[in-house]
Amino acid sequence: MLARGLRTARWHFSANQRARHCSTVCRSDPASAALQGRSSFSWYFDGWPDCYLAPNDPPGELLHIVLTLAKANLLQMGQLVSVVGSMTVLNLLTGLSPTAIHFFDMNPCAVAWGKMLCELVLVSECPKVFISRLFARDVKVFEEEHGILSCLNQDIFLQTPPSWRWRWESEGLLSGEAREVYQTILCPYQEGLIRTNWNTPRILPCEDRRRLRNYTRSGLGSQGRLPQDGFASYLYGEGWLTSEWTYQQVKLRLQQVPITWTSGIDFVKVRADDLILDRSQHVNESGGQVALLFLMDMFSSGFAGSWPSKEVVRMLELTDRLVIIQSITEQRSDLVQEITHGPDDSLQWVSLSDWQSMALLPSHLCQLGDSILPGTCR
């Protein structure tokens, strides 16, 4: 599978090219149940060069999303259906407690990478060990000599040779499929390989916001953009890798919650019955079974075609309440939305995220280049 993924990969438009290609804004249509895409077809992703191999969603938006779900009493819910993408969903699992998780992606290689990452999480005790396995370098030893690993000293960390002990031990703890991904895809990154024709040319442990040049349209801080940045980071010390406690919340979900994976599907063409697999009728405290659908920037960046109303309606029939989560949206009101019945009993999307969270955002999320810029958080 890995060799085939390397051979058949197709390069896609840059972010600017996609923006020019989109004739309409890709967002939910308040007058109907459909989610409007850039056209009737979705962008094609296949092979390793098309993968996003480190988180690529703005941390400020993810924090706003979790706070929104807490504010709406939606942290305890039913099924979480999530695109694999760059596995940004791990950040949401610091707060969410789903009864089941279903991962899907058009690209089989993205699914293989996501499975490998989840296995690494499960065999690692804390963020230090996880990053040590991911980069084949001992974070604990490094921090004893150089202080906490951060964007200020990660170049020194990466200049040290990879540890064969960490690499061999990690490989021995993985399944056969995950071990193949680790050896074939991850190990060359550990050696310092820069893959210039891939969506993810390089991976780093920490986010260096001095090197970022983009900020969110939603006004929730700076953001990385691939492939134009030339790198993506795992944000060690932030999000789900902030502490052993946040890490354990994610690890606990991956250990205890039933997880299913589907690859090779175009979201806008798949049946709702093939995505909502958990019919356990978990009832949220606010009433009814709740399903969260995490789509990342499939629509906001113009990757997806339009999602038909009939499938939205069918998904709502299966779940009682349906909430969609997006990222990199034009407005913060598009980040979290719920489909509801209007006064005339027609279905419409209602925003849950249209509120001001600036006072709760850590100041470093507003950094762009060398400065903290208030305009990036508004």
mmCIF file with all atom_site columns, C-alpha atoms in Angstrom, residues 156-263:
data_model
loop_
_atom_site.group_PDB
_atom_site.id
_atom_site.type_symbol
_atom_site.label_atom_id
_atom_site.label_alt_id
_atom_site.label_comp_id
_atom_site.label_asym_id
_atom_site.label_entity_id
_atom_site.label_seq_id
_atom_site.pdbx_PDB_ins_code
_atom_site.Cartn_x
_atom_site.Cartn_y
_atom_site.Cartn_z
_atom_site.occupancy
_atom_site.B_iso_or_equiv
_atom_site.pdbx_formal_charge
_atom_site.auth_seq_id
_atom_site.auth_comp_id
_atom_site.auth_asym_id
_atom_site.auth_atom_id
_atom_site.pdbx_PDB_model_num
ATOM 1   C CA . ILE A 1 156 ? 19.243  21.962 18.653 1.00 0.00 ? 156 ILE A CA 1
ATOM 2   C CA . PHE A 1 157 ? 16.914  19.056 19.455 1.00 0.00 ? 157 PHE A CA 1
ATOM 3   C CA . LEU A 1 158 ? 16.583  18.133 15.778 1.00 0.00 ? 158 LEU A CA 1
ATOM 4   C CA . GLN A 1 159 ? 20.316  18.471 15.115 1.00 0.00 ? 159 GLN A CA 1
ATOM 5   C CA . THR A 1 160 ? 21.040  15.594 17.471 1.00 0.00 ? 160 THR A CA 1
ATOM 6   C CA . PRO A 1 161 ? 21.179  12.224 15.666 1.00 0.00 ? 161 PRO A CA 1
ATOM 7   C CA . PRO A 1 162 ? 18.048  10.043 15.840 1.00 0.00 ? 162 PRO A CA 1
ATOM 8   C CA . SER A 1 163 ? 18.142  7.450  18.599 1.00 0.00 ? 163 SER A CA 1
ATOM 9   C CA . TRP A 1 164 ? 18.056  3.885  17.335 1.00 0.00 ? 164 TRP A CA 1
ATOM 10  C CA . ARG A 1 165 ? 16.901  2.773  20.772 1.00 0.00 ? 165 ARG A CA 1
ATOM 11  C CA . TRP A 1 166 ? 13.818  4.996  20.601 1.00 0.00 ? 166 TRP A CA 1
ATOM 12  C CA . ARG A 1 167 ? 13.178  3.988  17.011 1.00 0.00 ? 167 ARG A CA 1
ATOM 13  C CA . TRP A 1 168 ? 13.493  0.233  17.494 1.00 0.00 ? 168 TRP A CA 1
ATOM 14  C CA . GLU A 1 169 ? 11.514  0.252  20.735 1.00 0.00 ? 169 GLU A CA 1
ATOM 15  C CA . SER A 1 170 ? 8.706   2.249  19.111 1.00 0.00 ? 170 SER A CA 1
ATOM 16  C CA . GLU A 1 171 ? 8.593   0.012  16.048 1.00 0.00 ? 171 GLU A CA 1
ATOM 17  C CA . GLY A 1 172 ? 8.396   -3.053 18.290 1.00 0.00 ? 172 GLY A CA 1
ATOM 18  C CA . LEU A 1 173 ? 5.288   -1.715 20.015 1.00 0.00 ? 173 LEU A CA 1
ATOM 19  C CA . LEU A 1 174 ? 3.347   -1.054 16.802 1.00 0.00 ? 174 LEU A CA 1
ATOM 20  C CA . SER A 1 175 ? 1.172   -3.325 14.686 1.00 0.00 ? 175 SER A CA 1
ATOM 21  C CA . GLY A 1 176 ? 2.534   -4.518 11.359 1.00 0.00 ? 176 GLY A CA 1
ATOM 22  C CA . GLU A 1 177 ? 0.671   -1.894 9.310  1.00 0.00 ? 177 GLU A CA 1
ATOM 23  C CA . ALA A 1 178 ? 1.605   0.945  11.652 1.00 0.00 ? 178 ALA A CA 1
ATOM 24  C CA . ARG A 1 179 ? 5.236   -0.232 11.761 1.00 0.00 ? 179 ARG A CA 1
ATOM 25  C CA . GLU A 1 180 ? 5.420   -0.041 7.965  1.00 0.00 ? 180 GLU A CA 1
ATOM 26  C CA . VAL A 1 181 ? 4.138   3.559  8.047  1.00 0.00 ? 181 VAL A CA 1
ATOM 27  C CA . TYR A 1 182 ? 6.596   4.446  10.824 1.00 0.00 ? 182 TYR A CA 1
ATOM 28  C CA . GLN A 1 183 ? 9.552   2.977  8.941  1.00 0.00 ? 183 GLN A CA 1
ATOM 29  C CA . THR A 1 184 ? 8.689   4.125  5.435  1.00 0.00 ? 184 THR A CA 1
ATOM 30  C CA . ILE A 1 185 ? 7.149   7.567  6.034  1.00 0.00 ? 185 ILE A CA 1
ATOM 31  C CA . LEU A 1 186 ? 8.150   8.793  9.498  1.00 0.00 ? 186 LEU A CA 1
ATOM 32  C CA . CYS A 1 187 ? 11.780  7.625  9.720  1.00 0.00 ? 187 CYS A CA 1
ATOM 33  C CA . PRO A 1 188 ? 12.941  9.761  6.755  1.00 0.00 ? 188 PRO A CA 1
ATOM 34  C CA . TYR A 1 189 ? 11.490  12.831 8.520  1.00 0.00 ? 189 TYR A CA 1
ATOM 35  C CA . GLN A 1 190 ? 13.438  11.821 11.626 1.00 0.00 ? 190 GLN A CA 1
ATOM 36  C CA . GLU A 1 191 ? 16.589  11.821 9.490  1.00 0.00 ? 191 GLU A CA 1
ATOM 37  C CA . GLY A 1 192 ? 15.872  15.396 8.417  1.00 0.00 ? 192 GLY A CA 1
ATOM 38  C CA . LEU A 1 193 ? 14.455  14.720 4.943  1.00 0.00 ? 193 LEU A CA 1
ATOM 39  C CA . ILE A 1 194 ? 12.547  17.676 3.450  1.00 0.00 ? 194 ILE A CA 1
ATOM 40  C CA . ARG A 1 195 ? 9.924   16.493 0.977  1.00 0.00 ? 195 ARG A CA 1
ATOM 41  C CA . THR A 1 196 ? 9.541   19.563 -1.196 1.00 0.00 ? 196 THR A CA 1
ATOM 42  C CA . ASN A 1 197 ? 6.750   18.182 -3.392 1.00 0.00 ? 197 ASN A CA 1
ATOM 43  C CA . TRP A 1 198 ? 4.578   16.981 -0.520 1.00 0.00 ? 198 TRP A CA 1
ATOM 44  C CA . ASN A 1 199 ? 1.825   18.821 1.320  1.00 0.00 ? 199 ASN A CA 1
ATOM 45  C CA . THR A 1 200 ? 3.931   18.316 4.460  1.00 0.00 ? 200 THR A CA 1
ATOM 46  C CA . PRO A 1 201 ? 7.550   19.049 3.520  1.00 0.00 ? 201 PRO A CA 1
ATOM 47  C CA . ARG A 1 202 ? 8.816   18.849 7.116  1.00 0.00 ? 202 ARG A CA 1
ATOM 48  C CA . ILE A 1 203 ? 7.490   18.161 10.626 1.00 0.00 ? 203 ILE A CA 1
ATOM 49  C CA . LEU A 1 204 ? 8.577   19.946 13.814 1.00 0.00 ? 204 LEU A CA 1
ATOM 50  C CA . PRO A 1 205 ? 7.796   19.249 17.487 1.00 0.00 ? 205 PRO A CA 1
ATOM 51  C CA . CYS A 1 206 ? 6.886   22.860 18.448 1.00 0.00 ? 206 CYS A CA 1
ATOM 52  C CA . GLU A 1 207 ? 4.997   25.694 16.768 1.00 0.00 ? 207 GLU A CA 1
ATOM 53  C CA . ASP A 1 208 ? 7.304   28.583 15.854 1.00 0.00 ? 208 ASP A CA 1
ATOM 54  C CA . ARG A 1 209 ? 4.851   31.414 15.298 1.00 0.00 ? 209 ARG A CA 1
ATOM 55  C CA . ARG A 1 210 ? 7.672   33.740 14.298 1.00 0.00 ? 210 ARG A CA 1
ATOM 56  C CA . ARG A 1 211 ? 7.673   31.850 11.002 1.00 0.00 ? 211 ARG A CA 1
ATOM 57  C CA . LEU A 1 212 ? 3.924   32.044 10.379 1.00 0.00 ? 212 LEU A CA 1
ATOM 58  C CA . ARG A 1 213 ? 2.594   34.505 7.823  1.00 0.00 ? 213 ARG A CA 1
ATOM 59  C CA . ASN A 1 214 ? -1.161  33.891 7.921  1.00 0.00 ? 214 ASN A CA 1
ATOM 60  C CA . TYR A 1 215 ? -3.935  34.638 10.387 1.00 0.00 ? 215 TYR A CA 1
ATOM 61  C CA . THR A 1 216 ? -7.435  33.294 10.607 1.00 0.00 ? 216 THR A CA 1
ATOM 62  C CA . ARG A 1 217 ? -10.349 34.944 8.855  1.00 0.00 ? 217 ARG A CA 1
ATOM 63  C CA . SER A 1 218 ? -12.364 34.154 11.962 1.00 0.00 ? 218 SER A CA 1
ATOM 64  C CA . GLY A 1 219 ? -10.178 36.492 14.042 1.00 0.00 ? 219 GLY A CA 1
ATOM 65  C CA . LEU A 1 220 ? -8.987  33.693 16.326 1.00 0.00 ? 220 LEU A CA 1
ATOM 66  C CA . GLY A 1 221 ? -5.225  33.995 15.983 1.00 0.00 ? 221 GLY A CA 1
ATOM 67  C CA . SER A 1 222 ? -2.465  33.042 13.594 1.00 0.00 ? 222 SER A CA 1
ATOM 68  C CA . GLN A 1 223 ? -2.420  29.826 11.611 1.00 0.00 ? 223 GLN A CA 1
ATOM 69  C CA . GLY A 1 224 ? -0.072  27.595 9.695  1.00 0.00 ? 224 GLY A CA 1
ATOM 70  C CA . ARG A 1 225 ? -0.767  26.860 6.044  1.00 0.00 ? 225 ARG A CA 1
ATOM 71  C CA . LEU A 1 226 ? 0.514   23.891 4.099  1.00 0.00 ? 226 LEU A CA 1
ATOM 72  C CA . PRO A 1 227 ? 2.336   23.489 1.842  1.00 0.00 ? 227 PRO A CA 1
ATOM 73  C CA . GLN A 1 228 ? 3.334   27.166 1.631  1.00 0.00 ? 228 GLN A CA 1
ATOM 74  C CA . ASP A 1 229 ? 4.876   27.321 5.133  1.00 0.00 ? 229 ASP A CA 1
ATOM 75  C CA . GLY A 1 230 ? 7.212   24.445 4.343  1.00 0.00 ? 230 GLY A CA 1
ATOM 76  C CA . PHE A 1 231 ? 6.611   22.807 7.734  1.00 0.00 ? 231 PHE A CA 1
ATOM 77  C CA . ALA A 1 232 ? 3.937   21.737 10.202 1.00 0.00 ? 232 ALA A CA 1
ATOM 78  C CA . SER A 1 233 ? 4.326   21.192 13.922 1.00 0.00 ? 233 SER A CA 1
ATOM 79  C CA . TYR A 1 234 ? 2.854   18.922 16.587 1.00 0.00 ? 234 TYR A CA 1
ATOM 80  C CA . LEU A 1 235 ? 2.534   21.868 19.020 1.00 0.00 ? 235 LEU A CA 1
ATOM 81  C CA . TYR A 1 236 ? 4.377   20.168 21.871 1.00 0.00 ? 236 TYR A CA 1
ATOM 82  C CA . GLY A 1 237 ? 3.471   22.023 25.065 1.00 0.00 ? 237 GLY A CA 1
ATOM 83  C CA . GLU A 1 238 ? 0.104   23.149 23.676 1.00 0.00 ? 238 GLU A CA 1
ATOM 84  C CA . GLY A 1 239 ? -3.376  21.697 23.203 1.00 0.00 ? 239 GLY A CA 1
ATOM 85  C CA . TRP A 1 240 ? -3.586  17.991 23.992 1.00 0.00 ? 240 TRP A CA 1
ATOM 86  C CA . LEU A 1 241 ? 0.211   17.941 24.480 1.00 0.00 ? 241 LEU A CA 1
ATOM 87  C CA . THR A 1 242 ? 0.110   20.642 27.179 1.00 0.00 ? 242 THR A CA 1
ATOM 88  C CA . SER A 1 243 ? 0.441   18.297 30.134 1.00 0.00 ? 243 SER A CA 1
ATOM 89  C CA . GLU A 1 244 ? 0.241   14.693 31.218 1.00 0.00 ? 244 GLU A CA 1
ATOM 90  C CA . TRP A 1 245 ? -3.392  15.301 32.249 1.00 0.00 ? 245 TRP A CA 1
ATOM 91  C CA . THR A 1 246 ? -4.525  16.582 28.824 1.00 0.00 ? 246 THR A CA 1
ATOM 92  C CA . TYR A 1 247 ? -2.619  13.744 27.182 1.00 0.00 ? 247 TYR A CA 1
ATOM 93  C CA . GLN A 1 248 ? -4.269  11.153 29.397 1.00 0.00 ? 248 GLN A CA 1
ATOM 94  C CA . GLN A 1 249 ? -7.737  12.478 28.505 1.00 0.00 ? 249 GLN A CA 1
ATOM 95  C CA . VAL A 1 250 ? -7.051  11.778 24.826 1.00 0.00 ? 250 VAL A CA 1
ATOM 96  C CA . LYS A 1 251 ? -5.383  8.435  25.517 1.00 0.00 ? 251 LYS A CA 1
ATOM 97  C CA . LEU A 1 252 ? -8.358  7.381  27.655 1.00 0.00 ? 252 LEU A CA 1
ATOM 98  C CA . ARG A 1 253 ? -10.792 8.141  24.820 1.00 0.00 ? 253 ARG A CA 1
ATOM 99  C CA . LEU A 1 254 ? -8.699  6.136  22.347 1.00 0.00 ? 254 LEU A CA 1
ATOM 100 C CA . GLN A 1 255 ? -8.518  3.220  24.786 1.00 0.00 ? 255 GLN A CA 1
ATOM 101 C CA . GLN A 1 256 ? -12.152 3.050  25.866 1.00 0.00 ? 256 GLN A CA 1
ATOM 102 C CA . VAL A 1 257 ? -14.271 4.394  23.009 1.00 0.00 ? 257 VAL A CA 1
ATOM 103 C CA . PRO A 1 258 ? -15.087 2.070  20.064 1.00 0.00 ? 258 PRO A CA 1
ATOM 104 C CA . ILE A 1 259 ? -13.332 3.391  16.936 1.00 0.00 ? 259 ILE A CA 1
ATOM 105 C CA . THR A 1 260 ? -14.015 2.552  13.296 1.00 0.00 ? 260 THR A CA 1
ATOM 106 C CA . TRP A 1 261 ? -12.136 3.698  10.190 1.00 0.00 ? 261 TRP A CA 1
ATOM 107 C CA . THR A 1 262 ? -13.252 4.106  6.558  1.00 0.00 ? 262 THR A CA 1
ATOM 108 C CA . SER A 1 263 ? -11.005 5.139  3.670  1.00 0.00 ? 263 SER A CA 1
#
